[in-house]
Amino acid sequence: MNAIAIDGPAASGKSTVGYLVGKRLGFVFFDTGVMYRAVAWAVLEQGIDSADGKAVGRLAEQLRIEVDAPDSDLSDGRQATILVGQADVTWAIRSPRVDSIVSEVAAYAQVRRELTRKQRRIGLAYGSGAAGKAGVVMVGRDVGTVLLPEAPLKIYLYAPLEERARRRFRELVERGREADFDRILEDMRVRDRTDSRRAVAPLRPAEDARQIQTFGATVEEVVEQILVLAAARLGVTPSSPED
Ligand code: DC
């Protein structure tokens, strides 16, 4: 199976690095977090109380979430287009309001059951060459431990909390959004705790994951490190970075 699992806490570099690794290998890049974010967005949109696990679980079962390759006309930096029903929520799911409830939403067993089933199916399909793709890079919190434990290469990215909060702050500012550093830092601290202490599929490195610190390394360095591991474990050859 040609699958690379990349896990780690918020803003550890998973999406940036995973996307580039996927591009170099001709693999599909799939960010599992967007599906939890889509559920959290719908919770806010429908005025559901995020503390009501039953209602949130029911919503996750009913919701039609679609993750598509981006339209080539849309050059706004998106890695994928996320639809909930007809609504394009690609950027709406990145709001601080979604950030502040997504971990709570992702901790409900019913929500995880629903999304895990879909995500594992997607991972197995692309990992075995569906749609002419050479493989899949899946990123999230439980890819190596729960979603694709059979992945031949598992990576766990990490960086200090303050550094990760700075990255999130910069991302928001670059998109012209309002950003409050102290609030981002505090939200991230709470989210780290919720993600790693929840009962179902908590954030933790798989026993056989390679752990990589992303603070102090450039994106390119981390990408190259993973590509070397991928060549050894999966026998795949990357294209050059300019392609
Ligand atoms: O990677 P992210 O920040 O976009 O993820 C948003 C939330 O979704 C994160 O706080 C925890 C949850 N998540 C999860 O529980 N399992 C995954 N595989 C991916 C994300």
Tab-separated table of C-alpha atoms and ligand atoms in Angstrom:
chain	number	residue	atom	x	y	z
A	1	MET	CA	0.000	0.000	0.000
A	2	ASN	CA	1.345	3.431	-0.958
A	3	ALA	CA	0.258	5.525	2.013
A	4	ILE	CA	2.053	8.076	4.144
A	5	ALA	CA	0.428	8.952	7.467
A	6	ILE	CA	1.299	12.356	8.934
A	7	ASP	CA	0.003	13.283	12.380
A	8	GLY	CA	0.706	16.056	14.833
A	9	PRO	CA	-0.855	18.917	16.796
A	10	ALA	CA	-2.408	22.082	15.310
A	11	ALA	CA	-0.052	24.114	13.087
A	12	SER	CA	2.790	21.601	13.417
A	13	GLY	CA	3.229	21.808	9.621
A	14	LYS	CA	1.195	18.749	8.586
A	15	SER	CA	-0.774	20.328	5.753
A	16	THR	CA	2.036	22.452	4.307
A	17	VAL	CA	4.506	19.584	4.356
A	18	GLY	CA	1.990	16.840	3.453
A	19	TYR	CA	0.714	18.774	0.443
A	20	LEU	CA	4.237	19.228	-0.959
A	21	VAL	CA	5.199	15.597	-0.299
A	22	GLY	CA	2.040	14.522	-2.140
A	23	LYS	CA	2.838	16.794	-5.063
A	24	ARG	CA	6.399	15.471	-5.417
A	25	LEU	CA	5.223	11.858	-5.377
A	26	GLY	CA	2.061	12.259	-7.465
A	27	PHE	CA	0.051	11.106	-4.422
A	28	VAL	CA	-3.372	12.432	-3.436
A	29	PHE	CA	-3.134	14.757	-0.449
A	30	PHE	CA	-5.965	14.357	2.030
A	31	ASP	CA	-6.301	16.522	5.146
A	32	THR	CA	-8.708	14.691	7.478
A	33	GLY	CA	-9.057	17.737	9.775
A	34	VAL	CA	-11.180	19.561	7.187
A	35	MET	CA	-14.006	17.089	7.765
A	36	TYR	CA	-14.063	17.745	11.528
A	37	ARG	CA	-13.926	21.455	10.737
A	38	ALA	CA	-16.864	21.092	8.322
A	39	VAL	CA	-18.956	19.483	11.079
A	40	ALA	CA	-17.946	22.265	13.517
A	41	TRP	CA	-18.864	24.902	10.913
A	42	ALA	CA	-22.324	23.305	10.467
A	43	VAL	CA	-22.813	23.190	14.253
A	44	LEU	CA	-22.324	26.980	14.370
A	45	GLU	CA	-24.362	27.576	11.210
A	46	GLN	CA	-27.347	25.622	12.519
A	47	GLY	CA	-27.146	27.127	15.999
A	48	ILE	CA	-26.604	23.736	17.659
A	49	ASP	CA	-25.069	23.718	21.142
A	50	SER	CA	-21.585	22.201	20.721
A	51	ALA	CA	-21.915	20.676	24.216
A	52	ASP	CA	-24.896	18.591	23.045
A	53	GLY	CA	-23.074	15.461	21.869
A	54	LYS	CA	-26.221	13.727	20.641
A	55	ALA	CA	-27.265	16.623	18.414
A	56	VAL	CA	-23.729	17.070	17.074
A	57	GLY	CA	-23.460	13.321	16.384
A	58	ARG	CA	-26.767	13.316	14.527
A	59	LEU	CA	-25.633	16.273	12.454
A	60	ALA	CA	-22.358	14.505	11.531
A	61	GLU	CA	-24.359	11.536	10.276
A	62	GLN	CA	-26.619	13.659	8.098
A	63	LEU	CA	-24.078	16.103	6.705
A	64	ARG	CA	-22.934	15.853	3.091
A	65	ILE	CA	-19.254	16.802	3.135
A	66	GLU	CA	-17.337	16.781	-0.129
A	67	VAL	CA	-13.585	17.264	-0.523
A	68	ASP	CA	-12.607	17.986	-4.127
A	69	ALA	CA	-9.449	18.826	-6.018
A	70	PRO	CA	-9.450	22.629	-6.396
A	71	ASP	CA	-10.809	24.191	-9.562
A	72	SER	CA	-7.815	25.499	-11.542
A	73	ASP	CA	-9.535	28.919	-11.830
A	74	LEU	CA	-9.371	29.363	-8.072
A	75	SER	CA	-5.885	30.627	-7.310
A	76	ASP	CA	-6.574	31.666	-3.720
A	77	GLY	CA	-4.093	29.250	-2.168
A	78	ARG	CA	-6.565	26.472	-1.379
A	79	GLN	CA	-5.275	22.880	-1.242
A	80	ALA	CA	-8.764	21.437	-1.760
A	81	THR	CA	-12.323	22.687	-2.080
A	82	ILE	CA	-14.561	21.738	0.835
A	83	LEU	CA	-18.302	21.654	0.295
A	84	VAL	CA	-21.030	21.149	2.877
A	85	GLY	CA	-24.116	20.488	0.779
A	86	GLN	CA	-23.906	23.258	-1.827
A	87	ALA	CA	-21.908	25.705	0.297
A	88	ASP	CA	-18.194	26.245	-0.386
A	89	VAL	CA	-16.807	26.381	3.160
A	90	THR	CA	-13.109	26.121	2.250
A	91	TRP	CA	-12.172	29.338	4.080
A	92	ALA	CA	-15.096	29.531	6.509
A	93	ILE	CA	-13.866	26.373	8.285
A	94	ARG	CA	-10.599	28.179	9.123
A	95	SER	CA	-12.247	30.856	11.261
A	96	PRO	CA	-11.278	31.327	14.932
A	97	ARG	CA	-14.886	30.437	15.883
A	98	VAL	CA	-14.514	27.034	14.227
A	99	ASP	CA	-11.068	26.673	15.851
A	100	SER	CA	-12.611	27.221	19.249
A	101	ILE	CA	-15.164	24.362	19.046
A	102	VAL	CA	-13.648	21.867	16.608
A	103	SER	CA	-11.816	19.821	19.251
A	104	GLU	CA	-14.947	19.472	21.341
A	105	VAL	CA	-16.847	18.321	18.241
A	106	ALA	CA	-14.047	15.907	17.222
A	107	ALA	CA	-14.074	14.230	20.640
A	108	TYR	CA	-17.604	12.790	20.291
A	109	ALA	CA	-17.531	9.048	19.559
A	110	GLN	CA	-20.442	9.262	17.127
A	111	VAL	CA	-18.756	12.011	15.112
A	112	ARG	CA	-15.508	10.035	14.976
A	113	ARG	CA	-17.269	6.824	13.980
A	114	GLU	CA	-18.923	8.565	11.064
A	115	LEU	CA	-15.827	10.391	9.776
A	116	THR	CA	-13.372	7.552	10.480
A	117	ARG	CA	-15.404	5.195	8.297
A	118	LYS	CA	-15.327	7.640	5.365
A	119	GLN	CA	-11.681	8.584	5.819
A	120	ARG	CA	-10.413	5.019	6.054
A	121	ARG	CA	-12.310	4.168	2.881
A	122	ILE	CA	-10.722	7.124	1.063
A	123	GLY	CA	-7.244	6.203	2.375
A	124	LEU	CA	-7.502	2.555	1.341
A	125	ALA	CA	-8.830	3.436	-2.112
A	126	TYR	CA	-6.118	5.963	-3.004
A	127	GLY	CA	-3.451	3.962	-1.164
A	128	SER	CA	-4.094	1.098	-3.552
A	129	GLY	CA	-4.013	3.239	-6.673
A	130	ALA	CA	-7.629	4.347	-7.203
A	131	ALA	CA	-8.293	6.984	-9.873
A	132	GLY	CA	-4.848	6.435	-11.343
A	133	LYS	CA	-3.142	8.027	-8.330
A	134	ALA	CA	0.166	6.597	-7.157
A	135	GLY	CA	-0.780	6.725	-3.488
A	136	VAL	CA	-2.031	8.939	-0.675
A	137	VAL	CA	-0.628	11.310	1.932
A	138	MET	CA	-3.145	11.525	4.772
A	139	VAL	CA	-2.730	14.082	7.533
A	140	GLY	CA	-4.530	14.449	10.859
A	141	ARG	CA	-4.374	13.347	14.487
A	142	ASP	CA	-5.083	9.604	14.278
A	143	VAL	CA	-3.967	8.554	10.792
A	144	GLY	CA	-1.054	6.381	11.940
A	145	THR	CA	-2.849	5.018	14.999
A	146	VAL	CA	-6.426	4.451	13.800
A	147	LEU	CA	-7.191	5.441	10.208
A	148	LEU	CA	-4.347	3.694	8.376
A	149	PRO	CA	-2.291	1.731	10.913
A	150	GLU	CA	-0.930	-0.371	8.033
A	151	ALA	CA	0.661	2.667	6.323
A	152	PRO	CA	4.292	1.777	5.553
A	153	LEU	CA	5.481	5.259	6.555
A	154	LYS	CA	4.214	7.178	9.587
A	155	ILE	CA	5.419	10.637	10.516
A	156	TYR	CA	4.671	12.657	13.649
A	157	LEU	CA	5.401	16.379	13.344
A	158	TYR	CA	5.754	18.625	16.376
A	159	ALA	CA	6.840	22.141	17.360
A	160	PRO	CA	6.572	24.259	20.522
A	161	LEU	CA	3.138	25.725	21.288
A	162	GLU	CA	4.247	29.392	20.963
A	163	GLU	CA	5.779	28.737	17.557
A	164	ARG	CA	2.623	26.996	16.344
A	165	ALA	CA	0.468	29.901	17.582
A	166	ARG	CA	2.743	32.353	15.727
A	167	ARG	CA	2.288	30.364	12.514
A	168	ARG	CA	-1.517	30.397	12.860
A	169	PHE	CA	-1.424	34.142	13.626
A	170	ARG	CA	0.646	34.824	10.494
A	171	GLU	CA	-1.670	32.694	8.332
A	172	LEU	CA	-4.705	34.711	9.427
A	173	VAL	CA	-2.948	38.059	8.925
A	174	GLU	CA	-1.802	36.993	5.445
A	175	ARG	CA	-5.396	36.213	4.544
A	176	GLY	CA	-6.374	39.698	5.735
A	177	ARG	CA	-8.269	38.357	8.740
A	178	GLU	CA	-8.363	39.813	12.209
A	179	ALA	CA	-6.097	37.923	14.556
A	180	ASP	CA	-5.489	38.135	18.278
A	181	PHE	CA	-2.270	36.330	19.197
A	182	ASP	CA	-3.105	35.744	22.864
A	183	ARG	CA	-6.467	34.253	21.991
A	184	ILE	CA	-4.932	31.984	19.341
A	185	LEU	CA	-2.304	30.814	21.831
A	186	GLU	CA	-4.885	30.058	24.490
A	187	ASP	CA	-7.251	28.291	22.049
A	188	MET	CA	-4.382	26.171	20.795
A	189	ARG	CA	-3.356	25.227	24.322
A	190	VAL	CA	-6.909	24.075	25.061
A	191	ARG	CA	-7.160	22.271	21.715
A	192	ASP	CA	-3.883	20.384	22.286
A	193	ARG	CA	-5.217	19.239	25.631
A	194	THR	CA	-8.632	18.180	24.304
A	195	ASP	CA	-7.144	16.363	21.283
A	196	SER	CA	-4.618	14.416	23.314
A	197	ARG	CA	-6.790	13.587	26.312
A	198	ARG	CA	-9.989	12.468	24.605
A	199	ALA	CA	-11.132	8.867	25.122
A	200	VAL	CA	-11.474	7.939	21.441
A	201	ALA	CA	-8.450	8.074	19.104
A	202	PRO	CA	-6.423	10.665	21.066
A	203	LEU	CA	-3.562	12.556	19.433
A	204	ARG	CA	-0.362	10.593	19.998
A	205	PRO	CA	2.493	9.338	17.841
A	206	ALA	CA	2.114	5.768	16.582
A	207	GLU	CA	4.785	3.537	18.135
A	208	ASP	CA	6.490	3.132	14.776
A	209	ALA	CA	6.161	6.807	13.722
A	210	ARG	CA	9.234	8.857	12.852
A	211	GLN	CA	9.050	12.032	14.956
A	212	ILE	CA	10.225	15.257	13.330
A	213	GLN	CA	10.603	18.646	15.026
A	214	THR	CA	9.533	21.365	12.554
A	215	PHE	CA	10.722	24.368	14.582
A	216	GLY	CA	14.107	25.523	13.304
A	217	ALA	CA	13.809	23.551	10.057
A	218	THR	CA	12.593	24.960	6.752
A	219	VAL	CA	9.545	23.477	5.028
A	220	GLU	CA	11.839	22.198	2.242
A	221	GLU	CA	14.110	20.438	4.737
A	222	VAL	CA	11.215	18.598	6.361
A	223	VAL	CA	9.779	17.668	2.940
A	224	GLU	CA	13.154	16.299	1.789
A	225	GLN	CA	13.531	14.306	5.010
A	226	ILE	CA	10.150	12.651	4.447
A	227	LEU	CA	10.891	11.996	0.766
A	228	VAL	CA	14.088	10.162	1.730
A	229	LEU	CA	12.096	7.991	4.138
A	230	ALA	CA	9.401	7.427	1.499
A	231	ALA	CA	12.001	6.275	-1.027
A	232	ALA	CA	13.351	3.760	1.482
A	233	ARG	CA	10.003	2.448	2.788
A	234	LEU	CA	7.790	2.673	-0.294
A	235	GLY	CA	10.360	2.525	-3.060
A	236	VAL	CA	8.991	5.677	-4.686
A	237	THR	CA	10.999	8.342	-6.524
A	238	PRO	CA	9.985	12.008	-6.164
A	239	SER	CA	9.864	14.475	-9.028
A	240	SER	CA	12.140	17.500	-8.723
A	241	PRO	CA	10.777	20.460	-6.688
A	242	GLU	CA	10.416	22.677	-9.786
A	243	ASP	CA	8.048	20.329	-11.636
B	1	DC	O1	-5.579	19.696	11.715
B	1	DC	P1	-6.696	20.689	12.064
B	1	DC	O2	-6.268	21.734	13.031
B	1	DC	O3	-7.336	21.267	10.863
B	1	DC	O4	-7.800	19.778	12.784
B	1	DC	C1	-8.966	20.336	13.357
B	1	DC	C2	-9.454	19.477	14.517
B	1	DC	O5	-9.963	18.231	14.024
B	1	DC	C3	-8.403	19.114	15.555
B	1	DC	O6	-8.431	19.993	16.653
B	1	DC	C4	-8.764	17.724	15.986
B	1	DC	C5	-9.627	17.177	14.901
B	1	DC	N1	-9.037	16.092	14.127
B	1	DC	C6	-9.139	14.829	14.648
B	1	DC	O7	-9.622	14.666	15.757
B	1	DC	N2	-8.696	13.759	13.934
B	1	DC	C7	-8.124	13.940	12.727
B	1	DC	N3	-7.687	12.864	12.043
B	1	DC	C8	-7.991	15.231	12.187
B	1	DC	C9	-8.441	16.300	12.930
